Amino acid sequence: MLKLNVDGSHKGSTGCIGADGVIRNSLGEWIGEFAVNLGMGQILDAELWSLFLSSCLIGDLLGAAKPRMICVV
């Protein structure tokens, strides 16, 4: 079993957004993590990116060899 904690962040005064997350096993041991500056956007953008990036990380950790393309406009 894996436990995933993710968060999106938004700095209201500048509009900068970011996303981060950590994955732990059933014993609470660290498995993987990510943190990324996403540039400008809304809080919902940051939250959705955090979910997407965490699913990519889990796929990488589980060896899912599926090509993916990320396009940010």
mmCIF file of C-alpha atoms in Angstrom:
data_model
loop_
_atom_site.group_PDB
_atom_site.id
_atom_site.type_symbol
_atom_site.label_atom_id
_atom_site.label_comp_id
_atom_site.label_asym_id
_atom_site.label_seq_id
_atom_site.Cartn_x
_atom_site.Cartn_y
_atom_site.Cartn_z
ATOM 1 C CA MET A 1 0.000 0.000 0.000
ATOM 2 C CA LEU A 2 1.208 3.501 -0.824
ATOM 3 C CA LYS A 3 0.165 6.758 0.824
ATOM 4 C CA LEU A 4 0.205 9.898 -1.280
ATOM 5 C CA ASN A 5 0.167 13.445 0.120
ATOM 6 C CA VAL A 6 -0.018 16.281 -2.413
ATOM 7 C CA ASP A 7 -0.534 20.020 -2.259
ATOM 8 C CA GLY A 8 -0.855 22.872 -4.673
ATOM 9 C CA SER A 9 0.121 26.380 -3.632
ATOM 10 C CA HIS A 10 -0.748 29.867 -4.854
ATOM 11 C CA LYS A 11 0.817 33.151 -3.834
ATOM 12 C CA GLY A 12 -2.046 35.596 -4.184
ATOM 13 C CA SER A 13 0.003 38.777 -4.556
ATOM 14 C CA THR A 14 2.065 37.467 -7.484
ATOM 15 C CA GLY A 15 -0.101 34.688 -8.932
ATOM 16 C CA CYS A 16 2.796 32.212 -8.755
ATOM 17 C CA ILE A 17 1.757 28.579 -8.330
ATOM 18 C CA GLY A 18 3.562 25.411 -7.363
ATOM 19 C CA ALA A 19 2.896 21.771 -6.578
ATOM 20 C CA ASP A 20 4.532 19.193 -4.357
ATOM 21 C CA GLY A 21 3.919 15.732 -3.039
ATOM 22 C CA VAL A 22 5.402 12.810 -1.165
ATOM 23 C CA ILE A 23 4.780 9.062 -1.389
ATOM 24 C CA ARG A 24 5.271 6.749 1.590
ATOM 25 C CA ASN A 25 4.791 3.015 2.053
ATOM 26 C CA SER A 26 2.524 1.373 4.642
ATOM 27 C CA LEU A 27 5.288 1.714 7.250
ATOM 28 C CA GLY A 28 5.524 5.465 6.673
ATOM 29 C CA GLU A 29 8.887 5.169 4.929
ATOM 30 C CA TRP A 30 9.731 7.658 2.183
ATOM 31 C CA ILE A 31 9.398 6.271 -1.363
ATOM 32 C CA GLY A 32 9.506 9.375 -3.567
ATOM 33 C CA GLU A 33 8.654 13.050 -3.799
ATOM 34 C CA PHE A 34 8.366 15.968 -6.175
ATOM 35 C CA ALA A 35 8.261 19.756 -5.976
ATOM 36 C CA VAL A 36 7.837 22.087 -8.915
ATOM 37 C CA ASN A 37 7.372 25.785 -9.640
ATOM 38 C CA LEU A 38 4.559 26.032 -12.193
ATOM 39 C CA GLY A 39 4.818 29.736 -13.010
ATOM 40 C CA MET A 40 1.647 31.831 -13.042
ATOM 41 C CA GLY A 41 -1.883 30.526 -12.585
ATOM 42 C CA GLN A 42 -4.823 29.917 -10.284
ATOM 43 C CA ILE A 43 -4.988 27.732 -7.173
ATOM 44 C CA LEU A 44 -7.139 25.163 -9.000
ATOM 45 C CA ASP A 45 -4.393 24.860 -11.639
ATOM 46 C CA ALA A 46 -1.858 24.128 -8.905
ATOM 47 C CA GLU A 47 -4.068 21.512 -7.234
ATOM 48 C CA LEU A 48 -4.792 19.733 -10.522
ATOM 49 C CA TRP A 49 -1.110 19.748 -11.504
ATOM 50 C CA SER A 50 -0.206 18.246 -8.134
ATOM 51 C CA LEU A 51 -2.616 15.359 -8.782
ATOM 52 C CA PHE A 52 -1.322 14.846 -12.324
ATOM 53 C CA LEU A 53 2.356 14.963 -11.344
ATOM 54 C CA SER A 54 1.788 12.593 -8.436
ATOM 55 C CA SER A 55 0.159 10.074 -10.783
ATOM 56 C CA CYS A 56 3.204 10.385 -13.087
ATOM 57 C CA LEU A 57 5.522 9.763 -10.138
ATOM 58 C CA ILE A 58 3.561 6.699 -9.031
ATOM 59 C CA GLY A 59 3.633 5.386 -12.607
ATOM 60 C CA ASP A 60 7.399 5.886 -12.737
ATOM 61 C CA LEU A 61 7.880 4.151 -9.387
ATOM 62 C CA LEU A 62 5.741 1.197 -10.452
ATOM 63 C CA GLY A 63 7.553 0.913 -13.784
ATOM 64 C CA ALA A 64 4.669 1.948 -16.010
ATOM 65 C CA ALA A 65 6.489 2.536 -19.310
ATOM 66 C CA LYS A 66 3.852 4.640 -21.010
ATOM 67 C CA PRO A 67 4.955 7.646 -23.032
ATOM 68 C CA ARG A 68 3.366 10.903 -21.990
ATOM 69 C CA MET A 69 3.507 14.461 -23.169
ATOM 70 C CA ILE A 70 3.120 17.482 -20.919
ATOM 71 C CA CYS A 71 2.147 20.725 -22.604
ATOM 72 C CA VAL A 72 1.858 23.907 -20.551
ATOM 73 C CA VAL A 73 0.372 26.938 -22.264
#
